[in-house]
Amino acid sequence: MRRTLFRLLAAAVVLCALTGCAGYYAQSLKGHAEILAARRNVARLIDDPSTPQALRARLATASAIRQFASEQLALPDNSSYRSYVDIDRDYVTWAVFAAPEFSLAPRIWCVPVYGCVPYRGYFSEKAAAGQAAELQRQGYEIYVSGVTAYSTLGLSSDPLLSTMLRQGETWLAGVVFHELAHQRVYVKGDSAFNEAFAVAVETAGVEMWLRATGNPAELRSYEAERKRETDFFALITQARDELAQIYAGSPGAERKRAAKAAAIERLRARYRRMREERWGGYSGYDGWFDGPIDNAKLAAVSVYGDKVPAFLRLHSLCSGDYPRFYAAVRHLGALGPAERDKALTAANTCE
């Protein structure tokens, strides 16, 4: 483990020398290397009588989910998520999103391996806050989100993290399926495509898992949550459309700010009506709407939600055959960005 940590830290030094971004890349590689150095084999932890019983039970469930992912969803059968690390904090990384005051287009950062992405990730909450403060000084709106898991796209054996085990079996299955999906297909520089694809694999996979494990009550609960999430994305899309018109048409910064504030209040009002009239008082999204809402926060939502329905439709066109579905997605990923989006939206067969 120490040799692994040393090699990765050495790689960080070389990478920083080549890129001239020592601070950011050093913290990224150092943070990941420390996690890798702390990995413990899941099977051995389950067999170890000194492992707390509650943790053993969660790890046993995680192991079954991991096996299901490879056997039933055709996700990579490798060493990822077969080890465990207790990171002793609420999030493994923090993602910083930024957008101009009068634009819904997020700021983009380009990094090795992953390409260009609409956020910057930090293993330190303090470092993320510092980056957010600097972006605010530059005039950007910012949104900082805690992250419970991440994927290295198969470049290393990603472990289960304590942050992944804290919200129950269904949520854990979704995270594992989502992160492994990034190892199956990843298009460099197209976060909206990658995340929507992974959410589609997660969604279909969780439903399949719950049916296979004979848990109809949890399946009904999951399907209800997915419907609420679809409603939430529809609210955000409507608000983004309104704001885009405001930014394109309202003359003068002050008039734009006033129109923007009014549009955000209309969004909150529509949410409250939906919560009471359609959701029967379900308040799970209150925290999101009670906090500040700006372009960066809206951009963060759009990265994960805009293309999900199209990917789920493609999955259905492939009759739930995962290898065929992945082949179709890889074909789309080989196209140029504009052609890729058009082909995804227009797809009427799996091929």
Short mmCIF file of C-alpha atoms in Angstrom, two decimals:
data_model
loop_
_atom_site.label_atom_id
_atom_site.label_comp_id
_atom_site.label_asym_id
_atom_site.label_seq_id
_atom_site.Cartn_x
_atom_site.Cartn_y
_atom_site.Cartn_z
CA MET A 1 0.00 0.00 0.00
CA ARG A 2 2.80 2.42 0.85
CA ARG A 3 4.48 1.70 -2.49
CA THR A 4 1.17 2.39 -4.27
CA LEU A 5 0.78 5.69 -2.41
CA PHE A 6 4.37 6.68 -3.21
CA ARG A 7 3.96 5.90 -6.90
CA LEU A 8 0.76 7.94 -7.17
CA LEU A 9 2.24 10.89 -5.30
CA ALA A 10 5.27 10.72 -7.58
CA ALA A 11 2.90 10.75 -10.57
CA ALA A 12 1.24 13.83 -9.09
CA VAL A 13 4.56 15.64 -8.96
CA VAL A 14 5.33 14.76 -12.60
CA LEU A 15 1.83 15.74 -13.76
CA CYS A 16 2.01 19.05 -11.93
CA ALA A 17 5.39 19.82 -13.47
CA LEU A 18 3.93 19.20 -16.93
CA THR A 19 0.66 21.09 -16.42
CA GLY A 20 1.70 23.99 -14.25
CA CYS A 21 -1.35 23.39 -11.99
CA ALA A 22 0.49 21.88 -9.04
CA GLY A 23 -2.00 22.70 -6.31
CA TYR A 24 -5.12 21.35 -7.95
CA TYR A 25 -3.72 18.17 -9.50
CA ALA A 26 -1.61 17.41 -6.44
CA GLN A 27 -4.63 17.48 -4.12
CA SER A 28 -6.64 15.31 -6.53
CA LEU A 29 -4.03 12.60 -6.88
CA LYS A 30 -2.98 12.77 -3.24
CA GLY A 31 -6.62 12.45 -2.08
CA HIS A 32 -7.27 9.46 -4.31
CA ALA A 33 -3.96 7.81 -3.40
CA GLU A 34 -4.77 8.05 0.32
CA ILE A 35 -8.11 6.34 -0.28
CA LEU A 36 -6.48 3.56 -2.30
CA ALA A 37 -3.92 3.02 0.45
CA ALA A 38 -6.70 2.48 3.01
CA ARG A 39 -8.63 -0.19 1.07
CA ARG A 40 -9.65 -3.40 2.83
CA ASN A 41 -11.01 -6.47 1.06
CA VAL A 42 -14.80 -6.75 1.41
CA ALA A 43 -14.91 -10.55 1.54
CA ARG A 44 -12.33 -10.63 4.32
CA LEU A 45 -14.17 -7.96 6.30
CA ILE A 46 -17.39 -9.99 6.04
CA ASP A 47 -15.59 -13.12 7.28
CA ASP A 48 -13.78 -11.27 10.08
CA PRO A 49 -15.70 -11.72 13.37
CA SER A 50 -14.23 -8.45 14.67
CA THR A 51 -16.06 -6.47 11.95
CA PRO A 52 -19.14 -4.81 13.52
CA GLN A 53 -22.28 -6.78 12.68
CA ALA A 54 -24.06 -3.79 11.12
CA LEU A 55 -21.12 -3.15 8.80
CA ARG A 56 -20.86 -6.85 7.91
CA ALA A 57 -24.52 -6.87 6.90
CA ARG A 58 -24.14 -3.76 4.72
CA LEU A 59 -21.01 -5.13 3.09
CA ALA A 60 -22.75 -8.45 2.38
CA THR A 61 -25.53 -6.54 0.63
CA ALA A 62 -22.96 -4.47 -1.27
CA SER A 63 -21.20 -7.65 -2.37
CA ALA A 64 -24.46 -9.09 -3.71
CA ILE A 65 -25.19 -5.84 -5.54
CA ARG A 66 -21.70 -5.86 -7.04
CA GLN A 67 -22.16 -9.42 -8.32
CA PHE A 68 -25.58 -8.54 -9.73
CA ALA A 69 -24.05 -5.61 -11.60
CA SER A 70 -21.71 -7.86 -13.56
CA GLU A 71 -23.97 -10.89 -14.00
CA GLN A 72 -27.24 -9.14 -14.86
CA LEU A 73 -26.30 -5.63 -16.09
CA ALA A 74 -23.15 -6.60 -18.01
CA LEU A 75 -21.14 -4.04 -16.05
CA PRO A 76 -17.36 -4.59 -15.70
CA ASP A 77 -16.40 -7.67 -13.69
CA ASN A 78 -13.25 -6.26 -12.11
CA SER A 79 -11.94 -5.38 -8.65
CA SER A 80 -13.82 -2.10 -8.33
CA TYR A 81 -16.20 -1.97 -5.34
CA ARG A 82 -14.82 -5.20 -3.91
CA SER A 83 -12.80 -3.33 -1.29
CA TYR A 84 -13.93 -0.88 1.39
CA VAL A 85 -12.69 2.36 2.96
CA ASP A 86 -14.17 4.22 5.92
CA ILE A 87 -13.33 7.83 5.08
CA ASP A 88 -14.82 9.23 8.32
CA ARG A 89 -16.55 12.22 6.68
CA ASP A 90 -19.88 12.95 5.03
CA TYR A 91 -18.55 13.30 1.47
CA VAL A 92 -15.55 11.98 -0.40
CA THR A 93 -15.20 15.07 -2.61
CA TRP A 94 -16.87 18.42 -3.16
CA ALA A 95 -17.79 19.65 -6.65
CA VAL A 96 -17.71 23.37 -7.43
CA PHE A 97 -20.00 24.58 -10.22
CA ALA A 98 -19.83 28.13 -11.57
CA ALA A 99 -21.84 30.15 -14.09
CA PRO A 100 -22.03 33.83 -15.11
CA GLU A 101 -24.77 35.99 -13.64
CA PHE A 102 -26.71 36.15 -16.89
CA SER A 103 -25.92 32.81 -18.51
CA LEU A 104 -26.98 29.21 -17.91
CA ALA A 105 -23.79 27.86 -19.48
CA PRO A 106 -21.52 26.58 -16.69
CA ARG A 107 -17.83 27.34 -16.60
CA ILE A 108 -15.82 24.46 -18.05
CA TRP A 109 -12.53 23.04 -16.77
CA CYS A 110 -10.37 20.65 -18.77
CA VAL A 111 -8.42 17.92 -16.98
CA PRO A 112 -6.37 14.90 -18.09
CA VAL A 113 -8.24 11.62 -18.72
CA TYR A 114 -11.74 13.03 -18.14
CA GLY A 115 -11.59 15.82 -20.69
CA CYS A 116 -13.58 19.01 -20.16
CA VAL A 117 -16.18 19.00 -17.37
CA PRO A 118 -18.56 21.64 -15.92
CA TYR A 119 -17.22 21.48 -12.36
CA ARG A 120 -14.04 21.20 -10.33
CA GLY A 121 -13.70 18.50 -7.67
CA TYR A 122 -11.80 18.72 -4.39
CA PHE A 123 -11.01 16.17 -1.70
CA SER A 124 -11.03 19.00 0.86
CA GLU A 125 -14.17 20.95 1.71
CA LYS A 126 -11.97 23.89 2.71
CA ALA A 127 -10.24 23.86 -0.68
CA ALA A 128 -13.61 23.72 -2.45
CA ALA A 129 -14.82 26.69 -0.40
CA GLY A 130 -11.66 28.60 -1.29
CA GLN A 131 -12.18 27.95 -5.00
CA ALA A 132 -15.83 28.98 -4.70
CA ALA A 133 -14.87 32.23 -2.98
CA GLU A 134 -12.31 33.02 -5.69
CA LEU A 135 -14.88 32.38 -8.43
CA GLN A 136 -17.34 34.66 -6.66
CA ARG A 137 -14.70 37.39 -6.59
CA GLN A 138 -14.43 36.95 -10.35
CA GLY A 139 -18.17 37.59 -10.69
CA TYR A 140 -19.44 34.01 -11.04
CA GLU A 141 -22.42 32.49 -9.31
CA ILE A 142 -21.35 29.30 -7.58
CA TYR A 143 -22.81 26.08 -6.23
CA VAL A 144 -20.87 23.60 -4.08
CA SER A 145 -22.18 20.03 -3.79
CA GLY A 146 -20.89 17.19 -1.65
CA VAL A 147 -20.16 13.96 -3.59
CA THR A 148 -20.55 10.49 -2.08
CA ALA A 149 -18.75 8.44 -4.78
CA TYR A 150 -16.69 8.84 -7.90
CA SER A 151 -15.25 6.75 -10.71
CA THR A 152 -11.71 6.61 -12.10
CA LEU A 153 -13.14 4.94 -15.24
CA GLY A 154 -11.41 1.69 -14.36
CA LEU A 155 -7.93 3.22 -14.12
CA SER A 156 -7.80 2.03 -10.52
CA SER A 157 -9.82 -0.38 -8.38
CA ASP A 158 -12.36 2.03 -6.95
CA PRO A 159 -13.47 1.01 -3.44
CA LEU A 160 -16.80 1.08 -1.68
CA LEU A 161 -16.77 4.11 0.59
CA SER A 162 -18.50 4.61 3.93
CA THR A 163 -20.39 7.49 2.27
CA MET A 164 -21.98 4.96 -0.11
CA LEU A 165 -23.45 2.83 2.68
CA ARG A 166 -25.33 5.45 4.65
CA GLN A 167 -28.69 5.63 2.83
CA GLY A 168 -29.93 2.09 2.45
CA GLU A 169 -29.81 -0.79 0.00
CA THR A 170 -31.68 0.81 -2.90
CA TRP A 171 -29.56 3.93 -2.86
CA LEU A 172 -26.36 1.85 -2.61
CA ALA A 173 -27.38 -0.24 -5.62
CA GLY A 174 -27.97 2.92 -7.62
CA VAL A 175 -24.56 4.37 -6.75
CA VAL A 176 -22.70 1.15 -7.63
CA PHE A 177 -24.55 0.73 -10.94
CA HIS A 178 -24.03 4.42 -11.79
CA GLU A 179 -20.30 4.47 -11.11
CA LEU A 180 -19.66 1.17 -12.91
CA ALA A 181 -21.59 2.50 -15.92
CA HIS A 182 -18.89 5.15 -16.31
CA GLN A 183 -16.40 2.32 -16.72
CA ARG A 184 -18.50 0.76 -19.48
CA VAL A 185 -18.98 3.90 -21.63
CA TYR A 186 -17.40 7.31 -21.18
CA VAL A 187 -17.23 10.07 -23.80
CA LYS A 188 -14.39 12.43 -23.03
CA GLY A 189 -15.60 15.99 -22.56
CA ASP A 190 -19.38 15.36 -22.61
CA SER A 191 -20.54 15.31 -18.99
CA ALA A 192 -24.24 15.67 -19.81
CA PHE A 193 -24.09 12.58 -22.06
CA ASN A 194 -22.03 10.56 -19.57
CA GLU A 195 -24.09 11.38 -16.51
CA ALA A 196 -27.45 10.85 -18.20
CA PHE A 197 -26.26 7.48 -19.52
CA ALA A 198 -25.10 6.45 -16.03
CA VAL A 199 -28.40 7.60 -14.48
CA ALA A 200 -30.29 5.51 -17.05
CA VAL A 201 -28.21 2.42 -16.20
CA GLU A 202 -28.74 3.16 -12.52
CA THR A 203 -32.51 3.56 -12.89
CA ALA A 204 -33.15 0.45 -14.98
CA GLY A 205 -30.66 -1.52 -12.89
CA VAL A 206 -32.22 -0.64 -9.54
CA GLU A 207 -35.67 -1.60 -10.78
CA MET A 208 -34.28 -4.92 -11.99
CA TRP A 209 -32.47 -5.48 -8.66
CA LEU A 210 -35.60 -4.80 -6.61
CA ARG A 211 -37.64 -7.20 -8.72
CA ALA A 212 -34.94 -9.87 -8.47
CA THR A 213 -34.73 -9.54 -4.68
CA GLY A 214 -38.50 -9.73 -4.27
CA ASN A 215 -39.07 -6.33 -2.68
CA PRO A 216 -42.30 -4.96 -4.21
CA ALA A 217 -42.84 -2.33 -1.51
CA GLU A 218 -39.38 -0.85 -2.05
CA LEU A 219 -39.89 -1.04 -5.82
CA ARG A 220 -43.12 0.97 -5.53
CA SER A 221 -41.31 3.50 -3.35
CA TYR A 222 -38.46 3.75 -5.85
CA GLU A 223 -40.83 4.20 -8.80
CA ALA A 224 -42.68 6.95 -6.89
CA GLU A 225 -39.38 8.71 -6.21
CA ARG A 226 -38.42 8.46 -9.88
CA LYS A 227 -41.74 10.11 -10.85
CA ARG A 228 -41.06 12.93 -8.39
CA GLU A 229 -37.58 13.32 -9.82
CA THR A 230 -39.04 13.58 -13.34
CA ASP A 231 -41.41 16.28 -12.08
CA PHE A 232 -38.49 18.09 -10.46
CA PHE A 233 -36.46 18.09 -13.68
CA ALA A 234 -39.51 19.40 -15.56
CA LEU A 235 -39.74 22.32 -13.11
CA ILE A 236 -36.06 23.09 -13.60
CA THR A 237 -36.35 22.89 -17.40
CA GLN A 238 -39.25 25.35 -17.37
CA ALA A 239 -37.29 27.76 -15.18
CA ARG A 240 -34.21 27.47 -17.38
CA ASP A 241 -36.30 28.22 -20.47
CA GLU A 242 -37.71 31.34 -18.79
CA LEU A 243 -34.28 32.51 -17.69
CA ALA A 244 -32.77 31.93 -21.14
CA GLN A 245 -35.40 34.26 -22.62
CA ILE A 246 -34.71 36.85 -19.93
CA TYR A 247 -30.96 36.77 -20.50
CA ALA A 248 -31.40 37.03 -24.26
CA GLY A 249 -34.07 39.71 -24.28
CA SER A 250 -34.16 41.99 -21.23
CA PRO A 251 -32.05 45.13 -21.77
CA GLY A 252 -29.93 46.38 -18.89
CA ALA A 253 -28.41 44.51 -15.94
CA GLU A 254 -30.88 45.79 -13.36
CA ARG A 255 -33.91 44.76 -15.40
CA LYS A 256 -32.34 41.36 -15.99
CA ARG A 257 -31.71 40.91 -12.24
CA ALA A 258 -35.30 41.82 -11.38
CA ALA A 259 -36.74 39.50 -14.05
CA LYS A 260 -34.38 36.72 -12.96
CA ALA A 261 -35.41 37.06 -9.30
CA ALA A 262 -39.09 36.95 -10.30
CA ALA A 263 -38.53 33.81 -12.42
CA ILE A 264 -36.82 32.05 -9.50
CA GLU A 265 -39.70 32.96 -7.19
CA ARG A 266 -42.15 31.56 -9.75
CA LEU A 267 -40.10 28.36 -9.74
CA ARG A 268 -40.41 28.13 -5.95
CA ALA A 269 -44.16 28.79 -6.15
CA ARG A 270 -44.64 26.07 -8.78
CA TYR A 271 -42.68 23.67 -6.59
CA ARG A 272 -44.86 24.40 -3.55
CA ARG A 273 -48.01 23.75 -5.58
CA MET A 274 -46.59 20.52 -6.95
CA ARG A 275 -45.53 19.40 -3.49
CA GLU A 276 -49.01 19.89 -2.06
CA GLU A 277 -51.23 19.00 -5.01
CA ARG A 278 -49.28 16.28 -6.85
CA TRP A 279 -46.92 14.85 -4.24
CA GLY A 280 -49.29 14.78 -1.28
CA GLY A 281 -47.04 16.99 0.86
CA TYR A 282 -43.79 15.08 0.20
CA SER A 283 -41.05 17.48 1.32
CA GLY A 284 -37.87 15.74 0.17
CA TYR A 285 -36.93 18.60 -2.16
CA ASP A 286 -37.58 21.41 0.34
CA GLY A 287 -33.89 21.75 1.16
CA TRP A 288 -33.01 22.33 -2.50
CA PHE A 289 -35.67 25.00 -2.96
CA ASP A 290 -35.15 26.68 0.42
CA GLY A 291 -31.50 27.38 -0.36
CA PRO A 292 -30.21 29.98 -2.81
CA ILE A 293 -31.03 29.24 -6.46
CA ASP A 294 -28.79 30.60 -9.19
CA ASN A 295 -27.43 29.69 -12.60
CA ALA A 296 -24.69 27.45 -11.20
CA LYS A 297 -27.16 25.40 -9.18
CA LEU A 298 -29.48 25.04 -12.17
CA ALA A 299 -26.53 24.01 -14.36
CA ALA A 300 -25.57 21.29 -11.89
CA VAL A 301 -29.07 19.80 -12.15
CA SER A 302 -29.12 19.91 -15.94
CA VAL A 303 -25.87 17.92 -16.19
CA TYR A 304 -27.57 14.91 -14.58
CA GLY A 305 -31.12 15.15 -15.87
CA ASP A 306 -31.56 16.60 -19.34
CA LYS A 307 -30.85 13.49 -21.42
CA VAL A 308 -32.01 10.72 -19.07
CA PRO A 309 -35.42 10.13 -20.75
CA ALA A 310 -33.72 9.69 -24.13
CA PHE A 311 -31.32 7.09 -22.73
CA LEU A 312 -34.12 5.20 -20.98
CA ARG A 313 -36.04 5.16 -24.26
CA LEU A 314 -32.97 3.79 -26.04
CA HIS A 315 -32.66 1.12 -23.34
CA SER A 316 -36.26 0.10 -24.05
CA LEU A 317 -35.58 0.05 -27.80
CA CYS A 318 -32.80 -2.42 -27.01
CA SER A 319 -35.36 -4.56 -25.13
CA GLY A 320 -33.36 -4.24 -21.93
CA ASP A 321 -30.44 -6.11 -23.52
CA TYR A 322 -27.50 -4.41 -21.82
CA PRO A 323 -24.69 -5.41 -24.22
CA ARG A 324 -26.78 -4.14 -27.16
CA PHE A 325 -27.61 -0.97 -25.23
CA TYR A 326 -23.94 -0.29 -24.43
CA ALA A 327 -22.99 -0.91 -28.07
CA ALA A 328 -25.63 1.60 -29.18
CA VAL A 329 -24.38 4.17 -26.66
CA ARG A 330 -20.77 3.65 -27.75
CA HIS A 331 -21.87 4.24 -31.35
CA LEU A 332 -23.50 7.52 -30.31
CA GLY A 333 -20.42 8.48 -28.34
CA ALA A 334 -18.25 8.15 -31.44
CA LEU A 335 -20.26 10.88 -33.19
CA GLY A 336 -19.55 14.59 -32.96
CA PRO A 337 -21.33 16.46 -30.12
CA ALA A 338 -24.13 18.02 -32.20
CA GLU A 339 -24.71 14.87 -34.24
CA ARG A 340 -24.59 12.77 -31.06
CA ASP A 341 -27.40 14.69 -29.35
CA LYS A 342 -29.53 14.70 -32.48
CA ALA A 343 -29.09 10.95 -33.02
CA LEU A 344 -29.91 10.17 -29.37
CA THR A 345 -33.10 12.20 -29.51
CA ALA A 346 -34.19 10.78 -32.86
CA ALA A 347 -33.30 7.13 -32.22
CA ASN A 348 -36.13 4.72 -33.08
CA THR A 349 -34.16 1.46 -33.07
CA CYS A 350 -31.43 0.00 -30.89
CA GLU A 351 -28.91 -0.01 -33.74
#
